[in-house]
Amino acid sequence: MMRLFLRLILALLVMAGPLRAEFAIQEVISPGGIRAWLVEDHGIPFTALEIQFRGGHALDLPGKRGATNLMTALIEEGTGDLDSVAFATARDALAAQFRFDSNVDSVSVSAQFLTENRDQAVDLLRRALAAPRFDDVAIERVRGQVQSILRNDAQDPQAIAGRLFNAQAFGDHPYATDGTGTPESVAALTRDDILAAHRNAIARDRIYVGASGDITAAELGPLLDRLFGELPATGAPLPPQTTLALTGGVTVEPFPGPQSVILFGHDGIPRDDPDFFAATIVNEVLGGGRFGARLMTEVREKRGLTYGIGTYLADYDQADLMLGQMSSSNATTAEAIAVVRSEWARIAAEGITAAELEATKTYLTGSYPLRFDGNSRIARILVGMQMIDLPIDYPATRNAKVEAVTLDDVRRVAARLVQPDALRFVVVGSPEGLESSN
Amino acid sequence: MPLRRLGFLCLNLSLAALPAAADTVSHFTLENGLEVVVIEDHRAPAVTQMVWYRVGAADEPPGKSGIAHFLEHLMFKGTDDLANGEFSDTVEAQGGDDNAFTSWDYTAYFQRIAADRLDLVMRMEADRMRDLQMTADDVTTERAVILEERAQRTDSDPGALLSEQMRAAQYLNHPYGIPIIGWRHEMEQLSQQDALDFYRRYYAPNNAVLIVAGDVTPDQVRDLAEQHYGPLQPSTGLAERVRPAEPPQLAERRLTLVDARASDPYVTRTYMAPERDSGDQADAAALTILAELLGGSGTTSVLAQKLTFESQTAVYASAFYDGTSLDDATFGLYVIPLPGVSLAEAEAAMDAAIAAFLEEGVDPVALDRIKTQIRAADIYARDNVDGLARRYGEALTVGLTIQDVQDWPRVLQAVTADDVIRVARTVLDRRRAVTGWLLPEETKP
């Protein structure tokens, strides 16, 4: 039973980097022109390969919500002469691990395979990616699982809050609705829709690859061509940037239970903004998931109003937000929200102290080398860096950028980023003394 | 595809993941009884320190449920040398992270930090092993936090409530039937004195295991451990960990939870099952493989095949077993029926699948495949040194030894088809089980 709630996942905030001299990221360009970043480490006889196809749920065609999600879930259900069972059997016999996942901005593949049967594992993955069978029987079975998830989400206050928040924030943009789809849209998806989603999402013009482990650059290059050579050259166009339609206020959605789930947020800051590091420090001081953070101190440590609270800068491909989350008993929800509002206003007006700035810098710079920990994590970080267009030498320069932030920078950015009046709270529960404001 | 919300029930390779090769693990004991394990991994300049106490929720005095976990929270409130919150602040100021967790058999504290800061975190962790201090206000506020934690993690989750009820039914007499977080009415009464009594009795070097994993050498760790933990006095009040034993189960136990917040109904059953014992892990290994065969894969396992492929019964079916505990564990089954299939039908199909499995025996190809995956899991597990540290900490606080941990891969590989069927016949007996149904509303089952 963890003492802290799990820290909110930082969407694309890649901060990892090595400080070790012998640690080096290599850029590998395959003979066929596919690029990957690689960290070689021959200590353990396996390779972690992390692949992202940019696009994700946002590529769903009109009326086909959930197609990309369902398509991704079906990639492991067979290819060529291998049906679902034969594919799983072949994969397990190689002791390879493939995970296919999708989110608003990408379809991802996480693969781990042993050095001793690398070629066979890569061949199996190649076949799955390029030509999934999409058997009707597999479609129906997996569709049933997705429908079960949707029924679960409809009863999950966390999921309900997320859907309400996104609907208010994103207007007509694909981000406004859940990429899993609705019971109706998922029920209506045909095999042709799934094939179209596959063509749109899985293409060579949007591949990002990170690799780490027991493989050399010379081996990785040809592997990339084998793995991706059969994919179409281009996929569907990416959706446009969106501006947030969010307004300040409170939305209450009634739900039974002892607590309310509270999501809150407003506009964020782009990852490539020159003030991004100052904004990162503002967010850490206000709502980093750590005990020293102001919200954790004020809402949990001083008042006991929640088990955990955190904020984060959510940088999606087409939108940027600053988001936060907590749960509180129905009787204390209004008080917890008032404390958040008050801390929001305080940091916007006053910035942070010199001591907070120094402590946050030592945390951010000190934790930086600890994140390059293991082949799987390194491969994920390498692909994340490429997705947000960081230079390959970023790890060597990143801490200096954190160190360069001044108290004035923080004050200026806090005043711009943190907007008490723009804050929208979405509350799912039965809070006492709290009603929707508009 | 895995169902997201079932992560806590899904068995996969991680369950069978194996310890690091013996040559990277060292082990020694200080004079005051502190056991030390060092796991070397020099790939990144980081280190994890974990202190595991051989005390958990199943060691609580009667009427004080939740005190082990409450004390875990209060351990961050300060010592004679550290102010409230200073422990975590200091770790974070160095770029590290720290946290803690409580189970029925153990309570553990850990920090992950740059390898050259090991001295600092050892000094602080040793300090709070014997010198904890807190104010009455801190205790009152933190009690509100654990009540919020219970509200968030248990009272807001129908599935968590059902499994709490099922454990209470499973263990009539053994304290595994009491939730780690505690029963709300007892949590509300927990006091500073309760916490300090528990602390003084159980938090001592002769009741702890120190695990240091990462970019360190055994010699470095020994020097630092002797310097910081060596001077601590052992506790004298420790008794052997003998918990009240279960009486024989004479009647099948069944319960139904109706909760409007539930979505898909499901049926789950847990059978009392033996745990891993030191020097005697064969049955637990056979049960581990049985769980993989029955429900380890959403595609190829027996339950998946019979309930989601060969018949249109279930959205999802799985089996689970974790034998790493001090006393008797449980073996579980879990089925979410397809819409239109009742829980009674789903349960009947589950029982029929088990009966057919016992009749047909183990598919030797499937057994080989699972053993291959377990061998590979040994390699993949070495990528996560924190995971290895947890594996050793868990084992050493539930009565196993380093040797048991290192034997486990061989014990798993030695399991035969006959072993699997033998333990399945013994354990999968409804007269020694609890069956739970979760329903969103009172309906005809």
PDB file of N, CA, C and O in Angstrom, chain A residues 1-3 20 73 76 85 95 97 112-113 141 145 148-149 151-153 155 256 259 290 300-301 307 329 362-363 367 373-376, chain B residues 1 4-5 13 42 72 76-77 92-93 95 97 99 101-102 112 141-142 148-149 152-153 215 260-264 305 309 376 380 382-383:
ATOM      1  N   MET A   1       0.853  -1.182   0.000  1.00  0.00           N
ATOM      2  CA  MET A   1       0.000   0.000   0.000  1.00  0.00           C
ATOM      3  C   MET A   1       0.889   1.232   0.000  1.00  0.00           C
ATOM      4  O   MET A   1       1.560   1.519   0.987  1.00  0.00           O
ATOM      5  N   MET A   2       0.958   1.918  -1.110  1.00  0.00           N
ATOM      6  CA  MET A   2       1.898   3.037  -1.214  1.00  0.00           C
ATOM      7  C   MET A   2       1.390   4.225  -0.425  1.00  0.00           C
ATOM      8  O   MET A   2       0.206   4.471  -0.318  1.00  0.00           O
ATOM      9  N   ARG A   3       2.337   4.964   0.106  1.00  0.00           N
ATOM     10  CA  ARG A   3       1.973   6.074   0.936  1.00  0.00           C
ATOM     11  C   ARG A   3       1.553   7.259   0.069  1.00  0.00           C
ATOM     12  O   ARG A   3       0.681   8.036   0.427  1.00  0.00           O
ATOM     13  N   ARG A  20      26.928   9.966 -17.497  1.00  0.00           N
ATOM     14  CA  ARG A  20      28.104   9.113 -17.562  1.00  0.00           C
ATOM     15  C   ARG A  20      28.865   9.344 -18.829  1.00  0.00           C
ATOM     16  O   ARG A  20      28.292   9.405 -19.895  1.00  0.00           O
ATOM     17  N   ALA A  73      -5.418  -2.907 -30.794  1.00  0.00           N
ATOM     18  CA  ALA A  73      -5.616  -4.071 -29.924  1.00  0.00           C
ATOM     19  C   ALA A  73      -5.645  -5.365 -30.717  1.00  0.00           C
ATOM     20  O   ALA A  73      -5.455  -6.447 -30.157  1.00  0.00           O
ATOM     21  N   GLU A  76      -2.043  -7.982 -32.275  1.00  0.00           N
ATOM     22  CA  GLU A  76      -1.482  -9.228 -31.734  1.00  0.00           C
ATOM     23  C   GLU A  76      -2.414 -10.419 -31.931  1.00  0.00           C
ATOM     24  O   GLU A  76      -2.215 -11.465 -31.314  1.00  0.00           O
ATOM     25  N   VAL A  85      -4.214 -17.698 -31.765  1.00  0.00           N
ATOM     26  CA  VAL A  85      -3.540 -18.658 -30.892  1.00  0.00           C
ATOM     27  C   VAL A  85      -2.155 -18.999 -31.434  1.00  0.00           C
ATOM     28  O   VAL A  85      -1.170 -19.051 -30.686  1.00  0.00           O
ATOM     29  N   ALA A  95       9.799 -16.460 -26.309  1.00  0.00           N
ATOM     30  CA  ALA A  95       9.895 -15.653 -25.083  1.00  0.00           C
ATOM     31  C   ALA A  95      10.083 -14.177 -25.409  1.00  0.00           C
ATOM     32  O   ALA A  95      10.691 -13.428 -24.654  1.00  0.00           O
ATOM     33  N   GLN A  97       8.464 -10.386 -25.971  1.00  0.00           N
ATOM     34  CA  GLN A  97       7.336  -9.653 -25.402  1.00  0.00           C
ATOM     35  C   GLN A  97       7.006  -8.481 -26.329  1.00  0.00           C
ATOM     36  O   GLN A  97       7.873  -7.653 -26.603  1.00  0.00           O
ATOM     37  N   GLN A 112      10.472  -6.514 -26.493  1.00  0.00           N
ATOM     38  CA  GLN A 112      11.708  -7.001 -25.887  1.00  0.00           C
ATOM     39  C   GLN A 112      11.969  -8.381 -26.464  1.00  0.00           C
ATOM     40  O   GLN A 112      11.050  -9.202 -26.490  1.00  0.00           O
ATOM     41  N   PHE A 113      13.191  -8.612 -26.898  1.00  0.00           N
ATOM     42  CA  PHE A 113      13.489  -9.950 -27.428  1.00  0.00           C
ATOM     43  C   PHE A 113      14.916 -10.341 -27.081  1.00  0.00           C
ATOM     44  O   PHE A 113      15.790  -9.499 -26.913  1.00  0.00           O
ATOM     45  N   ARG A 141     -14.355 -10.732 -30.597  1.00  0.00           N
ATOM     46  CA  ARG A 141     -13.896 -10.998 -29.228  1.00  0.00           C
ATOM     47  C   ARG A 141     -13.279  -9.740 -28.610  1.00  0.00           C
ATOM     48  O   ARG A 141     -13.613  -9.350 -27.488  1.00  0.00           O
ATOM     49  N   GLN A 145     -14.255  -6.929 -25.486  1.00  0.00           N
ATOM     50  CA  GLN A 145     -13.401  -6.434 -24.396  1.00  0.00           C
ATOM     51  C   GLN A 145     -13.428  -4.909 -24.324  1.00  0.00           C
ATOM     52  O   GLN A 145     -13.488  -4.328 -23.240  1.00  0.00           O
ATOM     53  N   SER A 148     -16.553  -3.780 -22.783  1.00  0.00           N
ATOM     54  CA  SER A 148     -16.500  -3.972 -21.334  1.00  0.00           C
ATOM     55  C   SER A 148     -15.744  -2.822 -20.672  1.00  0.00           C
ATOM     56  O   SER A 148     -16.142  -2.305 -19.617  1.00  0.00           O
ATOM     57  N   ILE A 149     -14.663  -2.400 -21.301  1.00  0.00           N
ATOM     58  CA  ILE A 149     -13.894  -1.261 -20.774  1.00  0.00           C
ATOM     59  C   ILE A 149     -14.752   0.003 -20.778  1.00  0.00           C
ATOM     60  O   ILE A 149     -14.750   0.783 -19.827  1.00  0.00           O
ATOM     61  N   ARG A 151     -18.010   0.192 -20.609  1.00  0.00           N
ATOM     62  CA  ARG A 151     -19.009   0.112 -19.530  1.00  0.00           C
ATOM     63  C   ARG A 151     -18.354   0.431 -18.184  1.00  0.00           C
ATOM     64  O   ARG A 151     -18.932   1.088 -17.323  1.00  0.00           O
ATOM     65  N   ASN A 152     -17.130  -0.047 -18.024  1.00  0.00           N
ATOM     66  CA  ASN A 152     -16.402   0.238 -16.788  1.00  0.00           C
ATOM     67  C   ASN A 152     -16.114   1.739 -16.654  1.00  0.00           C
ATOM     68  O   ASN A 152     -16.309   2.336 -15.597  1.00  0.00           O
ATOM     69  N   ASP A 153     -15.661   2.341 -17.745  1.00  0.00           N
ATOM     70  CA  ASP A 153     -15.351   3.779 -17.714  1.00  0.00           C
ATOM     71  C   ASP A 153     -16.591   4.608 -17.379  1.00  0.00           C
ATOM     72  O   ASP A 153     -16.498   5.651 -16.736  1.00  0.00           O
ATOM     73  N   GLN A 155     -18.718   4.005 -15.333  1.00  0.00           N
ATOM     74  CA  GLN A 155     -18.984   3.922 -13.894  1.00  0.00           C
ATOM     75  C   GLN A 155     -17.754   4.330 -13.078  1.00  0.00           C
ATOM     76  O   GLN A 155     -17.728   4.115 -11.878  1.00  0.00           O
ATOM     77  N   PRO A 256     -22.380   8.550  -6.884  1.00  0.00           N
ATOM     78  CA  PRO A 256     -22.416   8.072  -5.502  1.00  0.00           C
ATOM     79  C   PRO A 256     -21.038   7.658  -4.998  1.00  0.00           C
ATOM     80  O   PRO A 256     -20.188   7.253  -5.780  1.00  0.00           O
ATOM     81  N   GLN A 259     -16.284   9.924  -1.673  1.00  0.00           N
ATOM     82  CA  GLN A 259     -15.378  10.979  -2.094  1.00  0.00           C
ATOM     83  C   GLN A 259     -15.806  11.574  -3.423  1.00  0.00           C
ATOM     84  O   GLN A 259     -16.559  10.972  -4.180  1.00  0.00           O
ATOM     85  N   ARG A 290       5.583  15.591  -5.115  1.00  0.00           N
ATOM     86  CA  ARG A 290       6.457  15.364  -3.956  1.00  0.00           C
ATOM     87  C   ARG A 290       5.908  16.060  -2.713  1.00  0.00           C
ATOM     88  O   ARG A 290       5.059  16.937  -2.782  1.00  0.00           O
ATOM     89  N   ARG A 300      -2.729  18.200   1.813  1.00  0.00           N
ATOM     90  CA  ARG A 300      -2.578  16.925   2.527  1.00  0.00           C
ATOM     91  C   ARG A 300      -1.892  17.099   3.887  1.00  0.00           C
ATOM     92  O   ARG A 300      -2.463  16.753   4.922  1.00  0.00           O
ATOM     93  N   GLU A 301      -0.666  17.607   3.883  1.00  0.00           N
ATOM     94  CA  GLU A 301       0.137  17.551   5.110  1.00  0.00           C
ATOM     95  C   GLU A 301      -0.427  18.437   6.221  1.00  0.00           C
ATOM     96  O   GLU A 301      -0.440  18.054   7.378  1.00  0.00           O
ATOM     97  N   TYR A 307      -5.562  12.197  -0.004  1.00  0.00           N
ATOM     98  CA  TYR A 307      -4.455  11.247   0.064  1.00  0.00           C
ATOM     99  C   TYR A 307      -3.319  11.706  -0.843  1.00  0.00           C
ATOM    100  O   TYR A 307      -2.156  11.428  -0.596  1.00  0.00           O
ATOM    101  N   SER A 329     -12.945  13.718   0.485  1.00  0.00           N
ATOM    102  CA  SER A 329     -14.265  13.347   0.987  1.00  0.00           C
ATOM    103  C   SER A 329     -15.282  14.401   0.580  1.00  0.00           C
ATOM    104  O   SER A 329     -14.954  15.589   0.472  1.00  0.00           O
ATOM    105  N   THR A 362      17.918  21.599  -7.557  1.00  0.00           N
ATOM    106  CA  THR A 362      18.729  20.442  -7.179  1.00  0.00           C
ATOM    107  C   THR A 362      17.949  19.151  -7.372  1.00  0.00           C
ATOM    108  O   THR A 362      18.500  18.128  -7.742  1.00  0.00           O
ATOM    109  N   TYR A 363      16.621  19.211  -7.151  1.00  0.00           N
ATOM    110  CA  TYR A 363      15.819  18.013  -7.399  1.00  0.00           C
ATOM    111  C   TYR A 363      15.833  17.651  -8.881  1.00  0.00           C
ATOM    112  O   TYR A 363      16.109  16.512  -9.262  1.00  0.00           O
ATOM    113  N   SER A 367      17.841  14.371 -10.091  1.00  0.00           N
ATOM    114  CA  SER A 367      17.066  13.185 -10.469  1.00  0.00           C
ATOM    115  C   SER A 367      17.282  12.811 -11.927  1.00  0.00           C
ATOM    116  O   SER A 367      16.980  11.693 -12.344  1.00  0.00           O
ATOM    117  N   ASP A 373      17.573   4.245 -16.647  1.00  0.00           N
ATOM    118  CA  ASP A 373      17.730   3.123 -15.746  1.00  0.00           C
ATOM    119  C   ASP A 373      17.130   1.881 -16.388  1.00  0.00           C
ATOM    120  O   ASP A 373      15.943   1.631 -16.292  1.00  0.00           O
ATOM    121  N   GLY A 374      17.959   1.131 -17.087  1.00  0.00           N
ATOM    122  CA  GLY A 374      17.465  -0.102 -17.692  1.00  0.00           C
ATOM    123  C   GLY A 374      17.137   0.095 -19.164  1.00  0.00           C
ATOM    124  O   GLY A 374      16.739   1.177 -19.598  1.00  0.00           O
ATOM    125  N   ASN A 375      17.269  -0.969 -19.917  1.00  0.00           N
ATOM    126  CA  ASN A 375      17.082  -0.882 -21.366  1.00  0.00           C
ATOM    127  C   ASN A 375      15.686  -0.405 -21.749  1.00  0.00           C
ATOM    128  O   ASN A 375      15.528   0.404 -22.665  1.00  0.00           O
ATOM    129  N   SER A 376      14.678  -0.903 -21.063  1.00  0.00           N
ATOM    130  CA  SER A 376      13.314  -0.547 -21.456  1.00  0.00           C
ATOM    131  C   SER A 376      13.052   0.936 -21.242  1.00  0.00           C
ATOM    132  O   SER A 376      12.477   1.609 -22.099  1.00  0.00           O
TER     133      SER A 376
ATOM    134  N   MET B   1      -5.852  -8.554 -25.826  1.00  0.00           N
ATOM    135  CA  MET B   1      -5.422  -7.306 -25.186  1.00  0.00           C
ATOM    136  C   MET B   1      -5.756  -7.347 -23.701  1.00  0.00           C
ATOM    137  O   MET B   1      -6.749  -7.932 -23.310  1.00  0.00           O
ATOM    138  N   ARG B   4      -7.534  -2.853 -18.941  1.00  0.00           N
ATOM    139  CA  ARG B   4      -6.763  -1.940 -18.096  1.00  0.00           C
ATOM    140  C   ARG B   4      -7.047  -2.137 -16.622  1.00  0.00           C
ATOM    141  O   ARG B   4      -6.161  -2.168 -15.812  1.00  0.00           O
ATOM    142  N   ARG B   5      -8.323  -2.272 -16.279  1.00  0.00           N
ATOM    143  CA  ARG B   5      -8.610  -2.233 -14.855  1.00  0.00           C
ATOM    144  C   ARG B   5      -8.220  -3.526 -14.158  1.00  0.00           C
ATOM    145  O   ARG B   5      -8.260  -3.626 -12.961  1.00  0.00           O
ATOM    146  N   LEU B  13       4.482 -12.665 -17.032  1.00  0.00           N
ATOM    147  CA  LEU B  13       5.851 -13.079 -16.738  1.00  0.00           C
ATOM    148  C   LEU B  13       6.402 -12.447 -15.474  1.00  0.00           C
ATOM    149  O   LEU B  13       7.259 -13.022 -14.825  1.00  0.00           O
ATOM    150  N   HIS B  42      25.885  -2.087 -12.200  1.00  0.00           N
ATOM    151  CA  HIS B  42      26.705  -0.886 -12.409  1.00  0.00           C
ATOM    152  C   HIS B  42      26.358  -0.157 -13.698  1.00  0.00           C
ATOM    153  O   HIS B  42      27.135   0.676 -14.173  1.00  0.00           O
ATOM    154  N   GLU B  72       3.608   3.502   9.163  1.00  0.00           N
ATOM    155  CA  GLU B  72       4.406   3.752   7.953  1.00  0.00           C
ATOM    156  C   GLU B  72       4.285   5.237   7.541  1.00  0.00           C
ATOM    157  O   GLU B  72       5.280   5.884   7.214  1.00  0.00           O
ATOM    158  N   PHE B  76       7.465   9.424   8.483  1.00  0.00           N
ATOM    159  CA  PHE B  76       7.990  10.584   7.762  1.00  0.00           C
ATOM    160  C   PHE B  76       7.825  11.872   8.570  1.00  0.00           C
ATOM    161  O   PHE B  76       8.065  12.958   8.075  1.00  0.00           O
ATOM    162  N   LYS B  77       7.398  11.730   9.826  1.00  0.00           N
ATOM    163  CA  LYS B  77       7.077  12.914  10.623  1.00  0.00           C
ATOM    164  C   LYS B  77       8.234  13.442  11.445  1.00  0.00           C
ATOM    165  O   LYS B  77       8.068  14.427  12.163  1.00  0.00           O
ATOM    166  N   GLU B  92      14.815  14.616  -1.745  1.00  0.00           N
ATOM    167  CA  GLU B  92      14.432  15.291  -2.987  1.00  0.00           C
ATOM    168  C   GLU B  92      15.429  16.384  -3.364  1.00  0.00           C
ATOM    169  O   GLU B  92      15.716  16.599  -4.538  1.00  0.00           O
ATOM    170  N   ALA B  93      15.946  17.050  -2.358  1.00  0.00           N
ATOM    171  CA  ALA B  93      16.933  18.093  -2.651  1.00  0.00           C
ATOM    172  C   ALA B  93      18.170  17.502  -3.309  1.00  0.00           C
ATOM    173  O   ALA B  93      18.920  18.203  -3.985  1.00  0.00           O
ATOM    174  N   GLY B  95      17.865  15.132  -5.510  1.00  0.00           N
ATOM    175  CA  GLY B  95      17.401  14.533  -6.755  1.00  0.00           C
ATOM    176  C   GLY B  95      16.852  13.129  -6.593  1.00  0.00           C
ATOM    177  O   GLY B  95      16.598  12.442  -7.580  1.00  0.00           O
ATOM    178  N   ASP B  97      14.175  10.078  -4.860  1.00  0.00           N
ATOM    179  CA  ASP B  97      12.772   9.852  -4.542  1.00  0.00           C
ATOM    180  C   ASP B  97      12.693   8.872  -3.389  1.00  0.00           C
ATOM    181  O   ASP B  97      13.544   8.004  -3.246  1.00  0.00           O
ATOM    182  N   ASN B  99       9.761   6.582  -0.713  1.00  0.00           N
ATOM    183  CA  ASN B  99       8.388   6.192  -0.438  1.00  0.00           C
ATOM    184  C   ASN B  99       8.414   4.960   0.460  1.00  0.00           C
ATOM    185  O   ASN B  99       9.490   4.553   0.928  1.00  0.00           O
ATOM    186  N   PHE B 101       5.828   1.208   1.704  1.00  0.00           N
ATOM    187  CA  PHE B 101       4.619   0.413   1.495  1.00  0.00           C
ATOM    188  C   PHE B 101       4.479  -0.632   2.602  1.00  0.00           C
ATOM    189  O   PHE B 101       5.456  -1.028   3.225  1.00  0.00           O
ATOM    190  N   THR B 102       3.231  -1.016   2.830  1.00  0.00           N
ATOM    191  CA  THR B 102       2.911  -1.960   3.904  1.00  0.00           C
ATOM    192  C   THR B 102       2.125  -3.126   3.334  1.00  0.00           C
ATOM    193  O   THR B 102       1.225  -2.921   2.512  1.00  0.00           O
ATOM    194  N   ARG B 112      15.581   6.077  -3.798  1.00  0.00           N
ATOM    195  CA  ARG B 112      16.399   5.876  -4.994  1.00  0.00           C
ATOM    196  C   ARG B 112      17.122   7.189  -5.249  1.00  0.00           C
ATOM    197  O   ARG B 112      16.498   8.249  -5.322  1.00  0.00           O
ATOM    198  N   THR B 141      -3.730  14.888  11.939  1.00  0.00           N
ATOM    199  CA  THR B 141      -3.848  15.211  10.513  1.00  0.00           C
ATOM    200  C   THR B 141      -3.572  13.984   9.658  1.00  0.00           C
ATOM    201  O   THR B 141      -4.279  13.714   8.682  1.00  0.00           O
ATOM    202  N   GLU B 142      -2.556  13.224  10.036  1.00  0.00           N
ATOM    203  CA  GLU B 142      -2.206  12.059   9.219  1.00  0.00           C
ATOM    204  C   GLU B 142      -3.283  10.986   9.290  1.00  0.00           C
ATOM    205  O   GLU B 142      -3.487  10.232   8.344  1.00  0.00           O
ATOM    206  N   GLU B 148      -8.771   9.264   4.199  1.00  0.00           N
ATOM    207  CA  GLU B 148      -8.973   9.632   2.789  1.00  0.00           C
ATOM    208  C   GLU B 148      -8.430   8.525   1.876  1.00  0.00           C
ATOM    209  O   GLU B 148      -9.003   8.231   0.828  1.00  0.00           O
ATOM    210  N   GLU B 149      -7.311   7.947   2.282  1.00  0.00           N
ATOM    211  CA  GLU B 149      -6.720   6.876   1.474  1.00  0.00           C
ATOM    212  C   GLU B 149      -7.687   5.691   1.392  1.00  0.00           C
ATOM    213  O   GLU B 149      -7.906   5.118   0.334  1.00  0.00           O
ATOM    214  N   GLN B 152     -10.528   6.571  -0.883  1.00  0.00           N
ATOM    215  CA  GLN B 152     -10.158   6.602  -2.298  1.00  0.00           C
ATOM    216  C   GLN B 152      -9.940   5.198  -2.852  1.00  0.00           C
ATOM    217  O   GLN B 152     -10.408   4.864  -3.930  1.00  0.00           O
ATOM    218  N   ARG B 153      -9.224   4.373  -2.110  1.00  0.00           N
ATOM    219  CA  ARG B 153      -8.755   3.109  -2.677  1.00  0.00           C
ATOM    220  C   ARG B 153      -9.692   1.942  -2.403  1.00  0.00           C
ATOM    221  O   ARG B 153      -9.660   0.963  -3.133  1.00  0.00           O
ATOM    222  N   ASP B 215      24.615   0.750  -8.160  1.00  0.00           N
ATOM    223  CA  ASP B 215      26.025   0.984  -8.484  1.00  0.00           C
ATOM    224  C   ASP B 215      26.862   1.066  -7.205  1.00  0.00           C
ATOM    225  O   ASP B 215      27.384   2.127  -6.864  1.00  0.00           O
ATOM    226  N   ALA B 260     -24.217  -0.121  -6.835  1.00  0.00           N
ATOM    227  CA  ALA B 260     -24.669   0.582  -8.041  1.00  0.00           C
ATOM    228  C   ALA B 260     -23.500   1.134  -8.853  1.00  0.00           C
ATOM    229  O   ALA B 260     -23.646   1.435 -10.032  1.00  0.00           O
ATOM    230  N   ARG B 261     -22.325   1.271  -8.214  1.00  0.00           N
ATOM    231  CA  ARG B 261     -21.177   1.826  -8.934  1.00  0.00           C
ATOM    232  C   ARG B 261     -20.455   0.762  -9.761  1.00  0.00           C
ATOM    233  O   ARG B 261     -19.528   1.082 -10.509  1.00  0.00           O
ATOM    234  N   ALA B 262     -20.820  -0.510  -9.612  1.00  0.00           N
ATOM    235  CA  ALA B 262     -20.162  -1.577 -10.378  1.00  0.00           C
ATOM    236  C   ALA B 262     -20.578  -1.489 -11.836  1.00  0.00           C
ATOM    237  O   ALA B 262     -21.671  -1.023 -12.147  1.00  0.00           O
ATOM    238  N   SER B 263     -19.727  -1.946 -12.733  1.00  0.00           N
ATOM    239  CA  SER B 263     -20.142  -1.995 -14.143  1.00  0.00           C
ATOM    240  C   SER B 263     -20.431  -3.440 -14.516  1.00  0.00           C
ATOM    241  O   SER B 263     -21.460  -3.969 -14.115  1.00  0.00           O
ATOM    242  N   ASP B 264     -19.539  -4.104 -15.278  1.00  0.00           N
ATOM    243  CA  ASP B 264     -19.825  -5.492 -15.620  1.00  0.00           C
ATOM    244  C   ASP B 264     -19.836  -6.357 -14.365  1.00  0.00           C
ATOM    245  O   ASP B 264     -18.914  -6.277 -13.553  1.00  0.00           O
ATOM    246  N   GLN B 305      -9.103 -20.201 -23.461  1.00  0.00           N
ATOM    247  CA  GLN B 305      -9.531 -21.073 -24.555  1.00  0.00           C
ATOM    248  C   GLN B 305     -10.970 -21.546 -24.365  1.00  0.00           C
ATOM    249  O   GLN B 305     -11.779 -21.454 -25.276  1.00  0.00           O
ATOM    250  N   PHE B 309     -12.786 -18.577 -26.337  1.00  0.00           N
ATOM    251  CA  PHE B 309     -12.595 -19.057 -27.715  1.00  0.00           C
ATOM    252  C   PHE B 309     -13.599 -20.162 -28.072  1.00  0.00           C
ATOM    253  O   PHE B 309     -14.337 -20.037 -29.033  1.00  0.00           O
ATOM    254  N   ALA B 376      13.310 -17.017 -19.752  1.00  0.00           N
ATOM    255  CA  ALA B 376      13.582 -15.708 -20.352  1.00  0.00           C
ATOM    256  C   ALA B 376      13.303 -14.584 -19.362  1.00  0.00           C
ATOM    257  O   ALA B 376      13.988 -13.560 -19.349  1.00  0.00           O
ATOM    258  N   TYR B 380      15.058 -10.855 -18.617  1.00  0.00           N
ATOM    259  CA  TYR B 380      14.386  -9.553 -18.620  1.00  0.00           C
ATOM    260  C   TYR B 380      14.387  -8.925 -17.217  1.00  0.00           C
ATOM    261  O   TYR B 380      14.483  -7.710 -17.070  1.00  0.00           O
ATOM    262  N   ARG B 382      16.565  -8.907 -15.006  1.00  0.00           N
ATOM    263  CA  ARG B 382      17.835  -8.258 -14.644  1.00  0.00           C
ATOM    264  C   ARG B 382      17.885  -6.811 -15.097  1.00  0.00           C
ATOM    265  O   ARG B 382      18.760  -6.051 -14.704  1.00  0.00           O
ATOM    266  N   ASP B 383      16.952  -6.396 -15.972  1.00  0.00           N
ATOM    267  CA  ASP B 383      16.912  -5.007 -16.446  1.00  0.00           C
ATOM    268  C   ASP B 383      16.383  -4.064 -15.373  1.00  0.00           C
ATOM    269  O   ASP B 383      16.509  -2.853 -15.499  1.00  0.00           O
TER     270      ASP B 383
END
